[in-house]
Amino acid sequence: MRHTKVKDLLNSTTTLQEINAKGWVRTFRNNQFIALNDGSTINNIQCVVDFENTPDETLKRITTGAAVSVTGSLVESKGAGQKYEIQVNKLEILGDSDAEKFPMQPKKHSLEFLRENAHLRVRTNAFGAIMRVRSVLSFAVHSYFQQKGFVYVNTPIVTGADAEGAGEMFQVTSLPLDNLPKTEEGNIDYKKDFFGKHTNLTVSGQLEGETFAMALGQIYTFGPTFRAENSNTSRHLAEFWMIEPEVAFNDLNDNMDLAEDFIKYVVKYAVDHCGDDLKFLEGRLIEEEKSKPQADRSEMPLLEKLGFVMNNDFKRVSYTEAVDILRDSTPNKKKKFQYIINEWGADLQSEHERYLVEKHFKCPVILFDYPANIKAFYMRLNEDGKTVRAMDILFPGIGEIVGGSQREERFDVLVEKMKALGIDEEELWWYLDTRRFGSAVHSGFGLGFERLVLFVTGMTNIRDVIPFPRTPQNAEF
Ligand code: 4AD
Ligand code: MG
């Protein structure tokens, strides 16, 4: 007999004879009531076992974590809290779970403990909800761009290029590390390596993406990216997923419009399709916040915060204005910032970004026209000669969620910039070809997918919104 998903049973409009459900026991109480979850929804279905006619040996095996199959009828529930429940006629234990040893006990576990058990944490309510929301959000990303006629491009994971020019790359090699081949000059001979050259895991698909935008018009990537930055923070992963749209003939304003519209769409999509999960996560957050000092609590419940983002314009502010605001701010004057902002040109740290968003503007902010020397080589130089057409989108509780720019489309200016920064023109010959042949204004951005999932789920640590996080000193599972 084919089993029916718990979600469909709970959404049934009638009682049903002869149904089968399969899932994992969350709790078993009074030797009679199983709370069964199969991952299709945050909600469990109550299964009422006829304990008088069930052998004791079987009842003993109904433990938290066990996989079971129940056959019976879907009846109206007499108990409070649910419309329907399963009156069980036949119960089969599919896989036992030793109650003493199963780590996911029906009680509150710390997030640290759950991270150490990332293979089982997805059996908890919170992680089930987070991972379903993550899945719906990825679908929303594709839905948005496909509806608008963007072409989905799979850019390479192994590449010779350092797209961000920041040198934070994981090297890819098949050379024997204990016996490296050397050139006559004594350097490592990468000609003998698998690809015949030095390669690394991609930090961004942007450069390859640009070449496609300059043929297909509007493209997007959505794939894993890797950064060997030693940032052990709640916002950084060594392996994260990035969405990078790139559009020919878009200038920076078009780029900001696209990013804002895109974010609003995917947030709304999650709100429309993940109601139960988001309601649960909102409740979780309210509980968690009770243990925090008043000042650190978020001002809005989760769903209200998502609604706020969907329904309000993001504030657009130039870097120069932002620096003026920060310089005059109380935490700057009272030296409460770790990095004091003294002058124009300073790079903004996450404490500054969060001040702007959470304390000053109290809404998502798009900062644009940054100093050229704190941004990547490919950004369009403004007429002032010192700022570039860059934009970052800053979100409450997150800081930077998007980084993007209008690209430098002028061959000579780009080459000069690369020279100044010591970026190898030979290595990027193919990138420069886009400026040699039919160059045009174009723009794009990258959105860190996990930072989006963080925002939508209200979680606070990025390790909790990706199935198996990779961070410095940690690649378990
Ligand atoms: O600002 P970034 O470095 O921009 C780029 O990579 C550009 N090539 C994007 C483009 O214009 N096509 O990264 C983009 C976004 C950040 O805003 C942040 O959300 C996320 O990627 N991000 C990270 N997320 C998790 N862990 C990390 N270590 C991240 N580094 C960046
Ligand atoms: Mg950035």
XYZ file of C-alpha atoms and ligand atoms in Angstrom:
509
model
C 0.000 0.000 0.000
C 1.314 3.429 -1.003
C 1.781 5.741 1.959
C 0.211 9.185 2.098
C 2.212 12.216 3.205
C 1.368 13.553 6.647
C 0.836 16.982 5.125
C -1.850 15.633 2.799
C -3.529 13.715 5.601
C -3.671 16.804 7.807
C -5.055 18.836 4.909
C -7.668 16.225 4.053
C -11.217 17.515 3.732
C -12.842 14.212 4.721
C -12.192 11.248 6.929
C -10.565 8.340 5.086
C -10.689 4.553 5.386
C -7.544 2.462 4.860
C -4.613 4.814 4.743
C -0.940 4.259 5.421
C 1.592 6.742 6.769
C 5.287 6.324 7.289
C 7.609 8.525 9.278
C 9.622 8.941 12.442
C 8.297 8.949 15.984
C 8.720 12.308 17.670
C 7.077 11.292 20.942
C 5.024 8.440 22.276
C 2.898 9.117 25.310
C 0.512 7.161 27.517
C 1.453 4.009 25.637
C -1.091 5.177 23.093
C -0.358 8.435 21.223
C 2.391 8.645 18.636
C 3.334 12.064 17.292
C 4.493 11.088 13.816
C 6.510 13.334 11.520
C 7.564 12.550 7.969
C 9.199 15.847 7.018
C 6.415 16.932 4.677
C 5.287 19.543 7.197
C 6.286 20.945 10.558
C 3.104 19.408 11.976
C 2.984 15.905 13.395
C 0.026 13.634 12.941
C -1.314 11.953 16.043
C -1.558 8.190 15.663
C -3.710 6.414 18.226
C -2.435 2.914 18.934
C -4.803 0.226 20.116
C -2.473 -0.671 22.971
C -4.683 -3.396 24.365
C -4.317 -5.374 21.151
C -0.694 -4.526 20.453
C 2.011 -6.788 21.868
C 4.137 -5.242 24.605
C 7.316 -5.941 22.626
C 6.035 -3.748 19.809
C 4.905 -0.950 22.125
C 8.378 -0.883 23.688
C 9.901 -0.323 20.276
C 7.868 2.839 19.619
C 10.582 5.217 20.738
C 11.644 8.716 19.725
C 13.470 8.487 16.403
C 12.124 5.080 15.342
C 10.844 4.729 11.781
C 7.337 3.310 11.705
C 4.595 2.471 9.281
C 1.023 2.866 10.466
C -2.056 1.625 8.660
C -5.523 2.585 9.725
C -8.181 5.182 9.158
C -8.105 8.946 9.246
C -10.733 9.972 11.773
C -11.818 13.206 13.380
C -9.705 13.780 16.446
C -11.328 13.862 19.842
C -8.324 15.598 21.315
C -7.595 19.283 21.074
C -4.955 20.633 18.708
C -5.695 18.686 15.568
C -8.628 18.090 13.261
C -7.672 14.583 12.211
C -5.732 11.710 13.660
C -4.966 8.158 12.586
C -6.759 5.321 14.318
C -4.082 2.664 13.918
C -5.046 -0.903 12.937
C -1.609 -2.121 12.036
C 1.713 -0.848 13.229
C 5.067 -1.899 11.899
C 8.446 -0.852 13.251
C 10.627 -0.192 10.202
C 13.752 0.887 12.050
C 14.381 0.872 15.778
C 15.914 3.807 17.584
C 17.526 3.124 20.936
C 15.902 5.662 23.217
C 18.995 5.813 25.431
C 21.313 6.563 22.554
C 19.314 8.659 20.073
C 20.772 12.163 20.383
C 17.616 14.069 19.360
C 15.624 13.768 22.554
C 12.243 15.491 22.705
C 13.617 18.449 24.649
C 15.402 21.690 23.878
C 18.937 21.198 22.582
C 21.540 23.932 22.200
C 22.330 25.018 18.653
C 25.973 24.024 19.252
C 24.945 20.500 20.149
C 22.741 20.343 17.070
C 25.600 21.520 14.840
C 27.690 18.635 16.098
C 24.834 16.383 15.042
C 24.080 18.045 11.727
C 23.109 14.683 10.217
C 20.302 14.303 12.772
C 19.385 17.910 13.578
C 17.182 17.983 10.495
C 14.850 15.681 12.442
C 14.023 18.524 14.806
C 11.177 20.965 14.223
C 13.429 23.980 13.794
C 15.827 22.404 11.296
C 13.040 20.716 9.356
C 11.429 24.146 9.012
C 14.688 25.900 8.063
C 15.545 23.352 5.394
C 12.058 23.461 3.860
C 12.241 27.274 3.758
C 15.687 27.036 2.169
C 14.311 24.715 -0.504
C 11.358 26.989 -1.264
C 13.666 30.006 -1.447
C 15.888 28.300 -4.028
C 12.865 27.533 -6.112
C 11.772 31.168 -5.778
C 15.156 32.310 -7.095
C 14.725 30.274 -10.261
C 11.087 31.238 -10.546
C 11.908 34.957 -10.423
C 14.604 34.897 -13.064
C 12.932 32.376 -15.341
C 9.736 34.440 -15.389
C 11.796 37.423 -16.459
C 13.535 35.507 -19.234
C 16.979 35.271 -17.639
C 19.154 32.369 -18.777
C 20.499 30.125 -16.006
C 24.252 29.632 -16.452
C 26.413 27.053 -14.701
C 29.787 28.700 -14.295
C 32.806 26.510 -13.480
C 33.669 25.511 -9.939
C 37.305 24.875 -10.766
C 38.920 27.921 -12.320
C 42.243 29.640 -12.782
C 40.761 33.075 -12.121
C 40.496 35.006 -8.860
C 37.262 36.833 -9.638
C 37.399 39.107 -6.626
C 41.149 39.667 -6.736
C 41.185 39.114 -2.997
C 43.340 35.991 -2.986
C 41.058 34.042 -0.662
C 41.088 30.837 -2.660
C 41.266 27.128 -2.020
C 43.796 25.613 -4.357
C 42.808 22.609 -6.454
C 45.635 20.233 -7.313
C 46.374 16.600 -7.945
C 50.097 17.075 -7.418
C 51.674 14.937 -4.673
C 52.084 17.399 -1.813
C 55.008 15.484 -0.343
C 56.896 15.436 -3.639
C 56.102 18.523 -5.681
C 57.551 18.779 -9.187
C 59.813 21.829 -9.506
C 60.806 24.042 -12.405
C 64.448 24.817 -13.110
C 64.071 27.989 -11.056
C 62.875 25.902 -8.123
C 59.199 26.918 -8.231
C 56.322 24.454 -8.226
C 55.812 23.236 -11.792
C 52.086 23.632 -12.335
C 52.487 22.474 -15.941
C 52.644 19.013 -14.390
C 49.415 19.562 -12.439
C 46.101 18.064 -13.575
C 44.998 21.093 -15.587
C 48.495 22.105 -16.593
C 48.120 25.309 -14.610
C 47.440 26.675 -11.155
C 43.734 26.285 -10.323
C 41.422 27.010 -7.430
C 37.794 26.699 -6.345
C 35.756 29.613 -7.607
C 35.076 32.581 -5.311
C 32.419 33.911 -7.714
C 30.980 33.039 -11.113
C 30.809 36.687 -12.084
C 33.586 36.928 -14.656
C 32.362 33.934 -16.637
C 28.805 35.188 -16.088
C 29.691 38.523 -17.700
C 30.801 36.780 -20.879
C 27.397 35.098 -21.093
C 25.493 38.314 -20.358
C 27.358 39.894 -23.261
C 25.694 37.351 -25.550
C 22.461 36.247 -23.903
C 21.520 39.619 -22.439
C 20.310 38.598 -18.998
C 21.751 35.658 -17.127
C 21.987 34.369 -13.575
C 24.119 31.810 -11.799
C 23.159 29.937 -8.647
C 25.855 27.714 -7.327
C 28.423 27.022 -4.640
C 31.335 29.390 -4.114
C 34.332 29.015 -1.853
C 36.338 31.424 0.218
C 39.381 30.603 2.266
C 38.971 33.688 4.433
C 39.711 32.939 8.029
C 36.578 34.659 9.303
C 35.075 32.705 12.124
C 31.905 34.774 12.327
C 28.205 34.053 12.359
C 27.948 35.489 8.808
C 30.769 33.688 6.987
C 31.062 30.254 5.487
C 33.996 28.774 3.566
C 31.474 27.157 1.203
C 28.343 29.130 0.446
C 25.825 29.452 -2.343
C 25.622 32.588 -4.375
C 23.120 33.933 -6.878
C 24.706 36.208 -9.455
C 22.563 37.896 -12.088
C 24.312 39.876 -14.804
C 22.502 42.099 -17.294
C 23.764 43.737 -20.476
C 22.862 47.433 -20.873
C 21.862 47.819 -17.199
C 23.474 50.680 -15.312
C 23.853 50.861 -11.542
C 20.339 52.217 -10.994
C 18.821 49.392 -13.015
C 20.972 47.026 -10.991
C 19.659 48.375 -7.692
C 16.083 48.158 -8.982
C 16.624 44.551 -10.007
C 18.181 43.554 -6.687
C 15.433 45.192 -4.653
C 12.647 43.698 -6.744
C 14.280 40.271 -6.643
C 14.684 40.238 -2.858
C 11.098 41.382 -2.319
C 9.848 38.668 -4.644
C 11.701 35.792 -2.973
C 10.801 36.957 0.537
C 7.134 37.184 -0.460
C 7.345 33.784 -2.104
C 8.579 32.260 1.148
C 5.886 34.033 3.164
C 3.229 32.773 0.746
C 4.505 29.189 0.638
C 6.018 28.516 4.073
C 3.339 29.826 6.416
C 3.478 27.002 8.984
C 7.260 26.853 9.055
C 7.680 30.613 9.385
C 5.067 30.782 12.123
C 6.994 28.108 13.994
C 10.306 29.937 13.472
C 8.726 33.189 14.629
C 7.670 31.484 17.854
C 11.138 29.996 18.275
C 12.680 33.422 17.891
C 10.338 35.025 20.424
C 11.322 32.319 22.936
C 15.006 32.776 22.199
C 14.800 36.537 22.525
C 13.341 36.276 26.008
C 16.784 35.283 27.250
C 18.380 38.393 25.726
C 18.613 41.875 27.215
C 15.812 44.151 25.979
C 18.195 46.257 23.890
C 19.359 43.262 21.851
C 15.912 42.003 21.027
C 14.555 42.589 17.563
C 11.825 45.126 17.444
C 9.497 43.159 15.200
C 8.309 39.560 15.167
C 9.647 37.617 12.189
C 6.635 37.806 9.880
C 6.172 41.496 10.516
C 9.830 42.058 9.666
C 9.464 40.122 6.413
C 6.338 42.131 5.591
C 8.219 45.322 6.293
C 10.932 44.390 3.784
C 8.355 43.401 1.171
C 6.383 46.599 1.481
C 8.920 49.374 1.954
C 11.428 50.952 -0.381
C 15.060 50.282 0.450
C 16.854 53.481 1.358
C 19.516 54.435 -1.220
C 22.466 56.299 0.243
C 25.866 57.129 -1.219
C 28.989 55.990 0.590
C 29.897 59.641 1.151
C 26.596 60.386 2.904
C 26.948 57.208 4.949
C 30.411 58.167 6.146
C 29.107 61.591 7.201
C 26.336 59.929 9.193
C 28.749 57.486 10.803
C 31.298 60.150 11.653
C 28.630 62.134 13.508
C 27.076 59.096 15.183
C 27.080 58.621 18.942
C 28.973 55.281 18.928
C 31.671 56.884 16.782
C 32.025 59.950 18.993
C 31.951 57.868 22.163
C 34.444 55.454 20.623
C 32.015 52.574 20.965
C 32.830 51.283 17.482
C 35.782 48.957 17.319
C 36.877 50.790 14.167
C 36.431 54.549 14.467
C 35.436 56.302 11.245
C 37.671 59.343 10.881
C 37.822 60.018 7.237
C 36.366 59.461 3.819
C 37.823 56.324 2.276
C 37.552 54.077 5.323
C 36.227 50.589 4.653
C 32.957 49.953 6.451
C 32.890 47.130 8.974
C 29.813 45.167 9.838
C 29.334 47.253 13.028
C 28.981 50.358 10.828
C 26.675 48.664 8.356
C 24.455 47.452 11.153
C 24.393 50.868 12.780
C 23.167 52.423 9.545
C 20.468 49.804 9.015
C 19.341 49.028 12.539
C 19.805 52.307 14.361
C 19.858 55.104 11.832
C 17.615 54.252 8.882
C 15.746 51.319 10.433
C 15.174 49.744 7.032
C 17.200 47.938 4.354
C 19.805 50.270 2.891
C 21.572 50.302 -0.474
C 24.944 51.997 -0.246
C 26.472 53.041 -3.563
C 29.456 54.846 -5.105
C 32.191 53.481 -2.877
C 35.826 54.596 -2.905
C 37.558 52.772 -5.758
C 40.398 51.480 -3.634
C 38.267 49.430 -1.251
C 36.398 47.633 -4.056
C 37.172 45.039 -6.739
C 39.043 45.794 -9.970
C 36.121 45.310 -12.361
C 33.896 48.113 -11.054
C 33.004 51.117 -13.221
C 35.045 54.192 -12.336
C 32.929 57.305 -11.816
C 33.711 60.630 -13.482
C 35.152 61.897 -10.170
C 38.023 59.444 -10.678
C 37.907 58.227 -7.074
C 34.628 56.359 -6.612
C 33.216 53.335 -8.392
C 29.691 52.371 -9.335
C 29.434 49.764 -6.602
C 26.463 48.953 -4.441
C 26.009 46.872 -1.302
C 22.631 46.032 0.172
C 22.597 46.006 3.952
C 19.955 44.169 5.961
C 18.920 44.341 9.598
C 20.544 41.623 11.669
C 22.651 40.525 8.698
C 24.731 43.404 7.396
C 25.774 42.944 3.773
C 23.441 40.624 1.903
C 24.227 41.768 -1.656
C 27.364 43.105 -3.309
C 27.274 44.299 -6.879
C 28.267 46.945 -9.370
C 28.129 48.412 -12.807
C 31.144 46.934 -14.577
C 34.020 48.825 -16.140
C 33.149 48.445 -19.811
C 36.042 50.579 -21.167
C 38.939 48.379 -22.229
C 41.682 50.909 -21.536
C 40.410 51.924 -18.133
C 40.012 48.284 -17.111
C 43.498 47.309 -18.231
C 45.004 50.271 -16.426
C 43.194 49.287 -13.253
C 44.369 45.683 -13.527
C 47.928 46.835 -14.016
C 47.733 49.053 -10.967
C 46.462 46.160 -8.851
C 48.878 43.607 -10.267
C 46.135 41.468 -11.797
C 47.421 39.191 -14.533
C 46.100 40.331 -17.922
C 47.257 37.116 -19.585
C 45.265 34.998 -17.173
C 42.141 37.070 -17.859
C 42.603 37.431 -21.653
C 39.155 35.959 -22.224
C 37.537 38.421 -19.792
C 39.189 41.325 -21.562
C 37.788 40.021 -24.866
C 34.313 41.085 -23.695
C 35.707 44.647 -23.694
C 37.519 44.161 -26.992
C 34.525 42.923 -28.934
C 31.157 44.611 -28.601
C 31.612 46.012 -25.120
C 28.674 47.772 -23.500
C 27.430 48.998 -20.169
C 26.433 46.059 -17.982
C 25.820 45.364 -14.327
C 25.220 42.586 -11.884
C 25.322 41.568 -8.262
C 25.836 38.621 -5.972
C 23.431 37.644 -3.239
C 24.712 35.283 -0.563
C 22.003 32.662 -0.409
C 22.638 31.667 3.208
C 22.416 35.282 4.314
C 18.998 35.416 2.660
C 17.958 32.199 4.415
C 19.253 33.668 7.701
C 17.100 36.715 7.242
C 13.944 34.848 6.262
C 14.187 32.224 9.006
C 15.245 34.685 11.709
C 18.197 32.483 12.632
C 21.329 34.250 13.837
C 24.187 31.932 12.890
C 24.891 31.106 9.248
C 25.959 27.582 10.293
C 22.327 26.868 11.054
C 20.878 27.573 7.617
C 23.056 25.305 5.445
C 22.838 21.512 5.789
C 26.513 20.828 6.501
C 28.487 24.027 7.158
C 32.137 24.363 6.176
C 34.042 26.808 8.354
C 37.661 27.124 9.499
C 38.706 23.899 11.258
C 35.427 22.204 10.419
C 34.472 19.971 7.503
C 32.662 17.162 9.325
C 30.093 15.104 7.408
O 30.415 41.026 -2.118
P 30.887 39.776 -2.766
O 32.264 39.313 -2.461
O 30.673 40.000 -4.327
C 31.031 39.152 -5.314
O 31.482 38.012 -5.175
C 30.685 39.668 -6.683
N 31.438 38.900 -7.665
C 29.207 39.573 -6.903
C 28.780 40.096 -8.247
O 28.807 41.297 -8.444
N 28.387 39.221 -9.153
O 29.886 38.586 -2.389
C 28.527 38.698 -2.703
C 27.684 38.264 -1.539
C 27.879 39.082 -0.270
O 27.118 40.262 -0.314
C 27.401 38.128 0.803
O 25.984 38.111 0.869
C 27.850 36.793 0.254
O 28.030 36.931 -1.128
N 29.093 36.332 0.859
C 29.182 35.353 1.764
N 28.247 34.592 2.341
C 28.652 33.666 3.239
N 29.933 33.452 3.581
C 30.924 34.203 3.016
N 32.189 33.961 3.353
C 30.559 35.196 2.072
N 31.255 36.087 1.339
C 30.356 36.762 0.607
Mg 31.003 42.422 -0.760
